[in-house]
Short mmCIF file of C-alpha atoms in Angstrom, two decimals:
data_model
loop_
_atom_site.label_atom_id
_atom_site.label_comp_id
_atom_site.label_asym_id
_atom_site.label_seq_id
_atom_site.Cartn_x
_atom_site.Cartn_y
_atom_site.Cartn_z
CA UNK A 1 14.54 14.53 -1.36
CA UNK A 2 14.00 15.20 2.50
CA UNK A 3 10.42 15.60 4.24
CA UNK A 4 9.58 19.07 3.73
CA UNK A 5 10.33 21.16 7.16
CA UNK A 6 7.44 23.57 7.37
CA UNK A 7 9.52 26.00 9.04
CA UNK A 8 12.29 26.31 6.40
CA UNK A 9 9.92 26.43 3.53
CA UNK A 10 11.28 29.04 0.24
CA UNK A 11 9.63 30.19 -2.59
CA UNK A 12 11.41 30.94 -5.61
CA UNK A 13 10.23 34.44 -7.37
CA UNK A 14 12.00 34.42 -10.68
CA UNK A 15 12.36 37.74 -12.50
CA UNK A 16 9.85 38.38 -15.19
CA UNK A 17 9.90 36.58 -18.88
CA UNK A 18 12.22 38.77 -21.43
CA UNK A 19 12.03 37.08 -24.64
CA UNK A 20 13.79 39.34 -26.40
CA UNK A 21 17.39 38.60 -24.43
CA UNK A 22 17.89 35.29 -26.36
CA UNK A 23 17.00 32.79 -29.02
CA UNK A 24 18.31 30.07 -31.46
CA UNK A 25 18.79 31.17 -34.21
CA UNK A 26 16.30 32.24 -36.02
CA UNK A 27 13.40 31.17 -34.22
CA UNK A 28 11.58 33.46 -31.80
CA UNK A 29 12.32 33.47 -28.21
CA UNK A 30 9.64 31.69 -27.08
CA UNK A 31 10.12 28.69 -29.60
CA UNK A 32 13.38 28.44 -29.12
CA UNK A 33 12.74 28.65 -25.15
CA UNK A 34 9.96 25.68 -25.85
CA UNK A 35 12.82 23.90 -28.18
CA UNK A 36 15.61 23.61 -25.48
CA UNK A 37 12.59 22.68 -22.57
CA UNK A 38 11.58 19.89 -25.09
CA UNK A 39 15.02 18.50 -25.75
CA UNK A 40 15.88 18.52 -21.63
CA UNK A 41 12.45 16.72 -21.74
CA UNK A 42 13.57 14.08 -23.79
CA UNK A 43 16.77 13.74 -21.56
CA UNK A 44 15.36 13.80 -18.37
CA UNK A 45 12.31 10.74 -19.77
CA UNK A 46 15.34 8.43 -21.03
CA UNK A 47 17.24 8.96 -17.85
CA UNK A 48 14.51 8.46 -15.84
CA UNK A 49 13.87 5.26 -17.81
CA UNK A 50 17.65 4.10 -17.39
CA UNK A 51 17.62 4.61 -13.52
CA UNK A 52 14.47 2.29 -13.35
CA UNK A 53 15.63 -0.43 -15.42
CA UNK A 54 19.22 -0.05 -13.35
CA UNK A 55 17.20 -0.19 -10.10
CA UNK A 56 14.89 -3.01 -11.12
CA UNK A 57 17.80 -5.16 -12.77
CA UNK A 58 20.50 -4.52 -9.76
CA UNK A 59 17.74 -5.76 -7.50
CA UNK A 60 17.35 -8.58 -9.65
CA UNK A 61 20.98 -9.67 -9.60
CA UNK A 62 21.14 -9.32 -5.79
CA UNK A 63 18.20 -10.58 -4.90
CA UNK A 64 17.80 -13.86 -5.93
CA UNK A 65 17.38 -15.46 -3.33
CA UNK A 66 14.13 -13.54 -2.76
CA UNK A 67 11.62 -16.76 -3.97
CA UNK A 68 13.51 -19.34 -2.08
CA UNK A 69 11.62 -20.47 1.19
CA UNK A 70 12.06 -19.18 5.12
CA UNK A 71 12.78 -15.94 6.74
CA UNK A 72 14.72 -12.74 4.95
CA UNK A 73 17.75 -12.72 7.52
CA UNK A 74 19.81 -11.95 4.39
CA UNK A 75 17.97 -8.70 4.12
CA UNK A 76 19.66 -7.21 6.18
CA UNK A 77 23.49 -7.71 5.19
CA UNK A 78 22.53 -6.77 1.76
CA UNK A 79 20.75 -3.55 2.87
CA UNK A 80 23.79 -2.58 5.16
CA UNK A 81 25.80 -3.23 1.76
CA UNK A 82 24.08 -1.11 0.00
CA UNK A 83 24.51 2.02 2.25
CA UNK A 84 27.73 1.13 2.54
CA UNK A 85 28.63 0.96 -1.52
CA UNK A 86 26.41 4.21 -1.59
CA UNK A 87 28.62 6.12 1.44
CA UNK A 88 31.56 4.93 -0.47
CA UNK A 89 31.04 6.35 -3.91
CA UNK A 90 30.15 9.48 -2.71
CA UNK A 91 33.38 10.00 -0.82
CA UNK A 92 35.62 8.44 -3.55
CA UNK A 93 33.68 8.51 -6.80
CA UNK A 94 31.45 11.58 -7.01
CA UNK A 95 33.66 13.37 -4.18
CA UNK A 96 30.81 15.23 -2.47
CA UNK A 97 27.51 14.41 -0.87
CA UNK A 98 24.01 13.84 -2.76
CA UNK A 99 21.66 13.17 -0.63
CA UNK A 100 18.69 15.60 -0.75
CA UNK A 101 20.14 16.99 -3.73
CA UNK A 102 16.71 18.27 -5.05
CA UNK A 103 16.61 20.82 -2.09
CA UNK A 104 19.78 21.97 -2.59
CA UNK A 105 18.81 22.22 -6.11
CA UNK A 106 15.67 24.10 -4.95
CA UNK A 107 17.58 26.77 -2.88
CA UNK A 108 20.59 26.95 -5.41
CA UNK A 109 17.70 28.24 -7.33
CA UNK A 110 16.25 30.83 -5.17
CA UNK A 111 19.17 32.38 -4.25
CA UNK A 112 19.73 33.05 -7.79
CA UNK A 113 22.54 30.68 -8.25
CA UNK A 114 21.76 28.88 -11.23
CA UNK A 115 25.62 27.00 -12.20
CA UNK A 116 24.56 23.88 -10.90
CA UNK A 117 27.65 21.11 -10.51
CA UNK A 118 27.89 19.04 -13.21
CA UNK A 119 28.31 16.06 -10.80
CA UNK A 120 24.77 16.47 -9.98
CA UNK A 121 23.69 15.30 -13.41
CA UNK A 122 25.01 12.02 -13.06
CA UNK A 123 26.30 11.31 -9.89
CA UNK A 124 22.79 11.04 -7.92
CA UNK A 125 21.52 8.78 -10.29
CA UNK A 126 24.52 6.17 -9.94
CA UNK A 127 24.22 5.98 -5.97
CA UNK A 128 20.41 5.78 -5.97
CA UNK A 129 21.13 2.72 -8.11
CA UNK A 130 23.18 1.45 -5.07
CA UNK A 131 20.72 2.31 -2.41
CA UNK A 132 17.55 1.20 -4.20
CA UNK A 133 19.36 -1.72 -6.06
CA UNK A 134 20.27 -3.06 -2.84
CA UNK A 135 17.06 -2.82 -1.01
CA UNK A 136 16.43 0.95 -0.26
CA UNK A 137 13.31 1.65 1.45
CA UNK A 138 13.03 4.88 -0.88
CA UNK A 139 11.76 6.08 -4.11
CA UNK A 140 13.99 7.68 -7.28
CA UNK A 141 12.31 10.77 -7.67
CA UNK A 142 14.88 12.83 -5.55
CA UNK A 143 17.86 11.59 -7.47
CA UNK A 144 16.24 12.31 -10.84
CA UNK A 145 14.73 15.50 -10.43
CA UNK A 146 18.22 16.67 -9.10
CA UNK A 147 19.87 15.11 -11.83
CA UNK A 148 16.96 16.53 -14.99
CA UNK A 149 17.64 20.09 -12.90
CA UNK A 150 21.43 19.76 -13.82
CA UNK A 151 21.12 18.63 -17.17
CA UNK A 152 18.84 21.46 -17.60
CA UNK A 153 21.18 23.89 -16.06
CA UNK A 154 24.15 22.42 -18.28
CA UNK A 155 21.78 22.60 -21.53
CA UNK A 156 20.77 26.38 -20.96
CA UNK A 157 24.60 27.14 -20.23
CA UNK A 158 25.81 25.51 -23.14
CA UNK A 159 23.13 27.43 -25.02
CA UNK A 160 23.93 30.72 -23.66
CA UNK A 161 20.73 31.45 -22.07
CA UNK A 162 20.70 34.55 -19.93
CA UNK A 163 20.73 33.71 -15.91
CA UNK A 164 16.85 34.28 -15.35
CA UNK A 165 16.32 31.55 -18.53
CA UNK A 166 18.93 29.35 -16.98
CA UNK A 167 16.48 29.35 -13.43
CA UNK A 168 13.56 28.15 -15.59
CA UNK A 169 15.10 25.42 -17.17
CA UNK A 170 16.02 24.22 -13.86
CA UNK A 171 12.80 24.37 -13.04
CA UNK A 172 11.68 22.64 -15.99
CA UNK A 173 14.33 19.84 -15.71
CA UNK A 174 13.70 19.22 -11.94
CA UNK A 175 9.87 18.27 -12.74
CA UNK A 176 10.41 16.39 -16.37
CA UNK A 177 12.43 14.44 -13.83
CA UNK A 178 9.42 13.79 -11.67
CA UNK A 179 7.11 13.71 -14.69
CA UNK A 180 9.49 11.39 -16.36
CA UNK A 181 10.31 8.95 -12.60
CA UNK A 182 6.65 8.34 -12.33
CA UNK A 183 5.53 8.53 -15.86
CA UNK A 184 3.24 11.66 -14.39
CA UNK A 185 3.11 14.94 -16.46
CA UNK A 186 0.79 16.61 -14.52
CA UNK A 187 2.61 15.72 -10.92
CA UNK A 188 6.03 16.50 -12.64
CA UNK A 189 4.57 20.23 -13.63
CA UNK A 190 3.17 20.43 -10.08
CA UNK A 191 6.02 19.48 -8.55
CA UNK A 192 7.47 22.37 -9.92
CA UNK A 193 4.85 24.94 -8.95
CA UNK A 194 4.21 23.30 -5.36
CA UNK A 195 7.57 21.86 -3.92
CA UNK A 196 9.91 23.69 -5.65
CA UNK A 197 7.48 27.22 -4.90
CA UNK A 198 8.70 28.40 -8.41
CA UNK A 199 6.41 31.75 -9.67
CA UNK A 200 6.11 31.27 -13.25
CA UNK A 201 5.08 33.58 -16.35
CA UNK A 202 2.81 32.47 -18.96
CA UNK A 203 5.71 31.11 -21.52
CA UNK A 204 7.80 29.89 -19.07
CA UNK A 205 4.74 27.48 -17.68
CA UNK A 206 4.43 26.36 -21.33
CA UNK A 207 8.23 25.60 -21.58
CA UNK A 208 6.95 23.29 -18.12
CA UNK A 209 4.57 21.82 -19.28
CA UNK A 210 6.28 20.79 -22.61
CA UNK A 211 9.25 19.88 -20.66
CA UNK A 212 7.12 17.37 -18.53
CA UNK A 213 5.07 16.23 -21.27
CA UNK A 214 7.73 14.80 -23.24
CA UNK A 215 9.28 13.75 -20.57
CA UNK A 216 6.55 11.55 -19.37
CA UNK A 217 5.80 10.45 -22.55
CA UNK A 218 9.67 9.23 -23.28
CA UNK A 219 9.73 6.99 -19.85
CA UNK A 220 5.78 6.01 -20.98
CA UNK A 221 7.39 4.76 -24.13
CA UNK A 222 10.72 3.56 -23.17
CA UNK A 223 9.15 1.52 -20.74
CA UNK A 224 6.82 -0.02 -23.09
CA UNK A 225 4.03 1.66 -22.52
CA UNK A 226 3.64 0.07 -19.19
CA UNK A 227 2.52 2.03 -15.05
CA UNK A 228 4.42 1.75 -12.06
CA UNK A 229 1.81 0.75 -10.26
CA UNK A 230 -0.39 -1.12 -13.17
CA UNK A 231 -3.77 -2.49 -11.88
CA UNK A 232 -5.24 -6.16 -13.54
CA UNK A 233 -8.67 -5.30 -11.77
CA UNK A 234 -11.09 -1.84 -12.38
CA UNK A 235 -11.22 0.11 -8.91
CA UNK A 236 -14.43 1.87 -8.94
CA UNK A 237 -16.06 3.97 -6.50
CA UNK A 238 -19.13 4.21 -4.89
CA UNK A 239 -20.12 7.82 -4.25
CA UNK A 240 -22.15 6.72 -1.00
CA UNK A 241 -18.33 6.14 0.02
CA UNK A 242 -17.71 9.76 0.29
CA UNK A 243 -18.13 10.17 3.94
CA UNK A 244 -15.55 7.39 4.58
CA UNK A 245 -13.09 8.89 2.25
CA UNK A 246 -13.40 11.94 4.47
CA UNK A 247 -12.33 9.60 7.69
CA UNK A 248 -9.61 8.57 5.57
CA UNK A 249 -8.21 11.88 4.95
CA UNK A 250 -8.42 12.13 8.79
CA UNK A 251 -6.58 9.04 9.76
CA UNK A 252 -4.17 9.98 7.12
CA UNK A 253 -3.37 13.28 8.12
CA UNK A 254 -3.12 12.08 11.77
CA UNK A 255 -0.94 9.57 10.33
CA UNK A 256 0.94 11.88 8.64
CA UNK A 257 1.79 14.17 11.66
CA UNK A 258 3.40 10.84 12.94
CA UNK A 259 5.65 10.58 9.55
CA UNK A 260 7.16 13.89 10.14
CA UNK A 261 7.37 13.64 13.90
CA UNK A 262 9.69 10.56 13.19
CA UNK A 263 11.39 11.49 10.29
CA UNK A 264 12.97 14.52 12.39
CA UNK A 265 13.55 12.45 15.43
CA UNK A 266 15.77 10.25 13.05
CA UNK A 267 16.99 13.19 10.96
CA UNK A 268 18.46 14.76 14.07
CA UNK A 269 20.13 11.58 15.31
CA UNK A 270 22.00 11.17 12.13
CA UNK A 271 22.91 15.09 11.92
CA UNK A 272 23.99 14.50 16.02
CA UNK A 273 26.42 11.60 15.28
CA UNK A 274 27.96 13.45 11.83
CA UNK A 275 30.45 10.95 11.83
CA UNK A 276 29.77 9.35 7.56
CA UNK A 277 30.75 5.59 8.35
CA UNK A 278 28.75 5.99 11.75
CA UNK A 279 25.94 7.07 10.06
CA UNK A 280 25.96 4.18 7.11
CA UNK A 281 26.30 1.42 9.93
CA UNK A 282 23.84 2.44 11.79
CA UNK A 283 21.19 3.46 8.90
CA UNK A 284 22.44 0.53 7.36
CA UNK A 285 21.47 -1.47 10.35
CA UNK A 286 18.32 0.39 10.96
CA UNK A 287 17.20 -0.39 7.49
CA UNK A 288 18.47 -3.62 7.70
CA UNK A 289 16.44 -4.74 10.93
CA UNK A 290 13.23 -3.23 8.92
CA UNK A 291 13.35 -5.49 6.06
CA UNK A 292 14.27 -8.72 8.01
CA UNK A 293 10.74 -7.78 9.96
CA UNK A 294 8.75 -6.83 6.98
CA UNK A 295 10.54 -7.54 3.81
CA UNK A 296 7.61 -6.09 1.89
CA UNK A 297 9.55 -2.37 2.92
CA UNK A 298 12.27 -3.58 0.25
CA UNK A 299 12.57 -1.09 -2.83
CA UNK A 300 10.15 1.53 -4.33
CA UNK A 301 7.38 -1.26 -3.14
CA UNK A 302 5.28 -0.23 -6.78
CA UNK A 303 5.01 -4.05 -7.05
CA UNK A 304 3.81 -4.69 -3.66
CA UNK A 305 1.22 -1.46 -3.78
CA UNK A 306 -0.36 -2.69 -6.91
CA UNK A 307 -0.39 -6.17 -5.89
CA UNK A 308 -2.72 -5.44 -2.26
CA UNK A 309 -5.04 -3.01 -4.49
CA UNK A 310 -5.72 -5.61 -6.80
CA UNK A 311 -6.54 -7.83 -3.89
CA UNK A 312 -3.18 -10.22 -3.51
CA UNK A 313 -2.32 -10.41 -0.03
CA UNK A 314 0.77 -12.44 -0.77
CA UNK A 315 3.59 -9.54 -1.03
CA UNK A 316 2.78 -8.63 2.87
CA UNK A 317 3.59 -12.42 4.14
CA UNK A 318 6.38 -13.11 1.60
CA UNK A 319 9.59 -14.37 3.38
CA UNK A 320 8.15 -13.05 7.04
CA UNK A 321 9.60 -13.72 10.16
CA UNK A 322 6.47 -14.20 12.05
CA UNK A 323 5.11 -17.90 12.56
CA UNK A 324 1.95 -18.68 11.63
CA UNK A 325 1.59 -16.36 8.91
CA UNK A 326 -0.52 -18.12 6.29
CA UNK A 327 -0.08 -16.72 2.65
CA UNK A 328 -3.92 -16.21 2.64
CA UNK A 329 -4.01 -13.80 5.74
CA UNK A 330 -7.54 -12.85 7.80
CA UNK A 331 -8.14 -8.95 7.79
CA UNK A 332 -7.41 -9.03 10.90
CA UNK A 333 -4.09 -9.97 10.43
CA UNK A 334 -3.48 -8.05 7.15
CA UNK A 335 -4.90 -4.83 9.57
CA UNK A 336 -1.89 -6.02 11.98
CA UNK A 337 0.91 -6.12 9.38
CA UNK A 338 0.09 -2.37 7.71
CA UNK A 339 -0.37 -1.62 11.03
CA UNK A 340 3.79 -2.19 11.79
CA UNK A 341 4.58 -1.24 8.07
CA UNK A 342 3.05 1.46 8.46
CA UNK A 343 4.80 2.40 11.81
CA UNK A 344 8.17 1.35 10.38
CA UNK A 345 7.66 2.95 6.72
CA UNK A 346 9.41 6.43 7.87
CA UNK A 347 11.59 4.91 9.71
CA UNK A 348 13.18 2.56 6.87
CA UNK A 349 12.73 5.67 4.64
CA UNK A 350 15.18 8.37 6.99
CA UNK A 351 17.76 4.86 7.50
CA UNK A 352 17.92 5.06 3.82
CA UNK A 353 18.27 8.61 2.36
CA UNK A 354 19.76 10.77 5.38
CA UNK A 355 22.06 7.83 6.60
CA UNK A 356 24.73 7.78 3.78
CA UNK A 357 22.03 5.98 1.12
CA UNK A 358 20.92 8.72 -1.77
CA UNK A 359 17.04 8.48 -2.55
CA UNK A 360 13.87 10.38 -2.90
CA UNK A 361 10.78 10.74 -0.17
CA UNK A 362 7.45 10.91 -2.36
CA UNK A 363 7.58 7.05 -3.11
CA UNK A 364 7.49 5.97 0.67
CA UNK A 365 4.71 8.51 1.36
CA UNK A 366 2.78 6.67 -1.38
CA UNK A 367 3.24 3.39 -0.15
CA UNK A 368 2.55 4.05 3.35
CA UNK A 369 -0.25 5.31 2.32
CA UNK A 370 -0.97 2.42 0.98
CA UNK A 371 -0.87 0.20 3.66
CA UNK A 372 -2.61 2.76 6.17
CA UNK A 373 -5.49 2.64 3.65
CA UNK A 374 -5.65 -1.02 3.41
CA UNK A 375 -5.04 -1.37 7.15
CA UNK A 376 -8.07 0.81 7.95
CA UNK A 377 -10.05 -0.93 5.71
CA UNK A 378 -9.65 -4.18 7.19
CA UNK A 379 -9.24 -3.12 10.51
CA UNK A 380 -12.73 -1.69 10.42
CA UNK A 381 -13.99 -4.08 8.19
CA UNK A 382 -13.28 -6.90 10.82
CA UNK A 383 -13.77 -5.08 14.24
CA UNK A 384 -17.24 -3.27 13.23
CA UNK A 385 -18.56 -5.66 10.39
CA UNK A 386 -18.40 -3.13 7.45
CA UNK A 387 -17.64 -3.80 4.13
CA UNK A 388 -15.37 -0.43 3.08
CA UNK A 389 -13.33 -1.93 -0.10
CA UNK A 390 -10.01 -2.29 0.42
CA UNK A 391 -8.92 -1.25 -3.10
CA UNK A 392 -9.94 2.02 -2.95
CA UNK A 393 -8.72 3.24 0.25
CA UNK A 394 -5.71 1.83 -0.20
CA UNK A 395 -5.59 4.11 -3.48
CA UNK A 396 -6.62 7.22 -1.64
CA UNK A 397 -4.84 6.80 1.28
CA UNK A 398 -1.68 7.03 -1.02
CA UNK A 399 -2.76 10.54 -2.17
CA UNK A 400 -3.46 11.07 1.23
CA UNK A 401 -0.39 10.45 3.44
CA UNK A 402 1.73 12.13 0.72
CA UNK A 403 -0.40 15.04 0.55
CA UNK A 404 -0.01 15.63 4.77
CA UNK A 405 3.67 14.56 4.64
CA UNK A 406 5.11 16.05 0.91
CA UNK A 407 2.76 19.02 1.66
CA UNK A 408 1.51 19.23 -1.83
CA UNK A 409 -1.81 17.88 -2.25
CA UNK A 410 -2.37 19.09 -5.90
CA UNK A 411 0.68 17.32 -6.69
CA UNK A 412 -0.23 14.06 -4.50
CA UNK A 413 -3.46 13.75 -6.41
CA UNK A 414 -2.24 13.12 -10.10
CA UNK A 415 0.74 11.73 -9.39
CA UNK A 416 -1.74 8.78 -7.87
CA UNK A 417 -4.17 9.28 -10.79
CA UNK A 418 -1.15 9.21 -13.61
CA UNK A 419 0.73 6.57 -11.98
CA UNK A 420 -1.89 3.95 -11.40
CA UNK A 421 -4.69 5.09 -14.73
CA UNK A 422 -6.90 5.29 -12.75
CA UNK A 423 -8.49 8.55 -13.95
CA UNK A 424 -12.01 8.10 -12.70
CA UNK A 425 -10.96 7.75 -8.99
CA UNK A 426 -10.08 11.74 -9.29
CA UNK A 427 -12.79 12.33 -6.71
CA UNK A 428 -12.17 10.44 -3.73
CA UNK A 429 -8.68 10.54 -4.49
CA UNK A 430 -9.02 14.28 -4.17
CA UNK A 431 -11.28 13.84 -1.16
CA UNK A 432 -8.80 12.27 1.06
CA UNK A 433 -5.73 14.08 0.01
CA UNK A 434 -7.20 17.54 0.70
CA UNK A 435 -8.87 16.46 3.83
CA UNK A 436 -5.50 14.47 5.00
CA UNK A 437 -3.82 18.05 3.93
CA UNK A 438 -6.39 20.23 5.79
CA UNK A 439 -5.76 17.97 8.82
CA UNK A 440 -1.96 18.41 8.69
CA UNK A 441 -2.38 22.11 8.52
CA UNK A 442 -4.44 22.26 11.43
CA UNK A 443 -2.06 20.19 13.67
CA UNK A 444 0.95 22.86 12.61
CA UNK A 445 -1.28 25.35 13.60
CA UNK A 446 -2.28 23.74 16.84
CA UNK A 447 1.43 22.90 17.03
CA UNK A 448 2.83 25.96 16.57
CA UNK A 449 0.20 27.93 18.92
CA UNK A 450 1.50 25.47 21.70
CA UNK A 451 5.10 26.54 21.50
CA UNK A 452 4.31 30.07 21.21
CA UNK A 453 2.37 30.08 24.39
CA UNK A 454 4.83 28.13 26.05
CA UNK A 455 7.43 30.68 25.11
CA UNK A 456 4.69 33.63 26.37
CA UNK A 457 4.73 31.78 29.70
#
């Protein structure tokens, strides 16, 4: 799933609900439209589920060596592996490329072409096993959103659903796979509504919503019952906070304006060279390089974000390459290493998913955000003696980088609210994501005006 490009945005405008062109059976058309969104619910949650516990376990297996003592220089043969394995299957195995397959999905759809290939419903999934599995600086939500959009498509065929029903279901699979990836109903029907730009009647909606419902609900369960990102302490706020989680949403949408600026620098480079085993060595090396500097870029990084919110410092020191690193590290120093996360994060994430690796771009907004929350905190905390809590930026600033970068704020804020349970931090989560969004629009703006006067002149 690439960084949105502001200047290529769609919007789908599907034609209006007909119920009376088709149903199973004999229930009415709206049931039976509700009864086939449910069941590609239910397929997209246990998929969803599968891909995590493939991800998680591969990483496992290949990663042993992860606890041992001294510097991750194997990080980086294993990464370059990985792009490698991921390059290869799509040339040999799945015969065609996946990567950003949920935007293809997304214009398939509003150009009215709704036969999506049936490769799409498996194939994605397999080589964002191979990226992620082997150290992907990415997220899964691409691949399975492509992949709940196919099975969705391949459903509705099968059921002989008339073209315009066949669009909604895609619709409908796309965010149970988002609902289902980050066990986030809400976010998955958003996702829909915001990223994908889908116009939707009043049944169709409920057909989303049911369709991300029980699709968040079947990962919820599959997985145990268990978050992503699951929190041992309470983060509360402090209302007083407010103006800070304004500055936030500043930093964040300044920061975000730097994602984008270097996820098309990299973008280009890749679509310059063209060349497919070009483009995995040197994303592979890219990638590679990242991790051996800050191995905490390795994976999804759900572990990592929940461990610095809860206050454990240790994930941002673990295997480093920089002497004199203590496992107990000042704010200062913690304010140093987001810092270079931070500036690497979109880096890593473009090496991974638009090199020859297959992989989604919501999860790295989150965890930059992340780390550009907690590095703010402690940055300020130790050069001006204030006493901001690092939990809770950290937790906004993930709404509030993927807000500027995703361009969905509404989305952004409960898919950070869903994924972490933490319901009552609605507020300043919603503070800094709008704000960070606000920002970002006004730096297009400002952006744009430049050109256009340079162009006038």
């Amino acid at each position: 799933m690439a960084t949105p490009d502001p200047s290529s945005d769609y919007t789908t405008s599907l034609p209006a609900y007909e119920p009376e062109r088709w149903h199973l059976g004999p229930l009415p058309p709206s049931v039976s439209l509700f009864v086939a969104a449910a069941l590609a619910g239910v397929v997209a949650g246990v998929l969803a589920f599968a891909l995590k516990w493939t991800i998680a376990h591969l990483s496992v297996a290949v990663t042993g060596y992860v606890s041992a003592p001294g510097p991750g220089w194997i990080l980086y043969p294993v990464a370059l592996l990985g792009i490698i394995l991921a390059v290869m299957f799509q040339r040999y195995v799945a015969r065609r490329p996946l990567s950003h397959g949920s935007d293809r999905l997304g214009r398939m759809v509003a150009e009215g072409d709704f036969r999506v290939p049936g490769v799409f419903a498996w194939g994605p999934l397999a080589a964002s096993a191979l990226t992620l599995g082997f150290g992907g600086s990415a997220g899964a939500e691409g691949p399975i959103a492509t992949s709940g959009g196919a099975v969705a498509s391949l459903l509705s065929r099968r059921l002989g659903m008339p073209p315009r029903l066949v669009g909604i279901m895609i619709g409908c699979g796309a965010g149970a796979g988002i609902a289902g990836i980050f066990k986030a109903p809400i976010g998955g029907m958003l996702f829909t509504i915001e990223v994908m730009g889908m116009e939707l009647a009043t049944v169709p909606l409920l057909a989303l919503v049911i369709s991300c419902l029980v699709s968040g609900m079947t990962a919820y369960a599959l997985s145990g019952f268990t978050l992503d990102v699951p929190l041992e302490k309470l983060v509360t706020f402090d209302p007083a906070l407010s103006g800070w989680m304004l500055v936030l949403g500043v930093f964040c949408g300044l920061y975000s304006c730097y994602y984008i600026w270097m996820a098309r620098r990299l973008r280009g480079l890749f679509d310059r060279i063209g060349q497919p085993w070009a483009n995995a060595v040197l994303s592979g090396s890219i990638l590679g390089v990242a991790l051996v500097l800050f191995p905490v870029l390795y994976g999804e990084g759900y572990g990592a974000m929940a461990s610095v919110i809860d206050g454990d410092m240790t994930p941002l020191v673990s295997r480093s390459v920089w002497p004199g690193v203590s496992t107990a590290p000042s704010p200062a120093v913690v304010a140093l290493i987001c810092l270079g996360v931070a500036l690497l994060k979109p880096v890593a994430c473009i090496a991974t998913n638009s090199g020859g690796g297959v992989a989604g771009d919501f999860a790295p907004t989150l965890f930059a955000g992340c780390m550009a929350g907690l590095g703010l905190s402690c940055g300020l905390n130790h050069l001006l003696g204030l006493s901001l809590p690092a939990d809770v930026l950290a937790l906004c600033g993930m709404a509030g980088v993927m807000a500027g970068v995703i361009s969905a704020p509404l989305m952004s804020i409960f898919i950070v609210v869903e994924m972490t349970g933490c319901i009552g931090m609605t507020f300043p989560v919603m503070l800094a994501g709008l704000t960070s969004y606000a920002v970002m629009l006004t730096a297009r703006a400002l952006s744009r005006s430049a050109k256009l006067r340079k162009r006038c002149r």
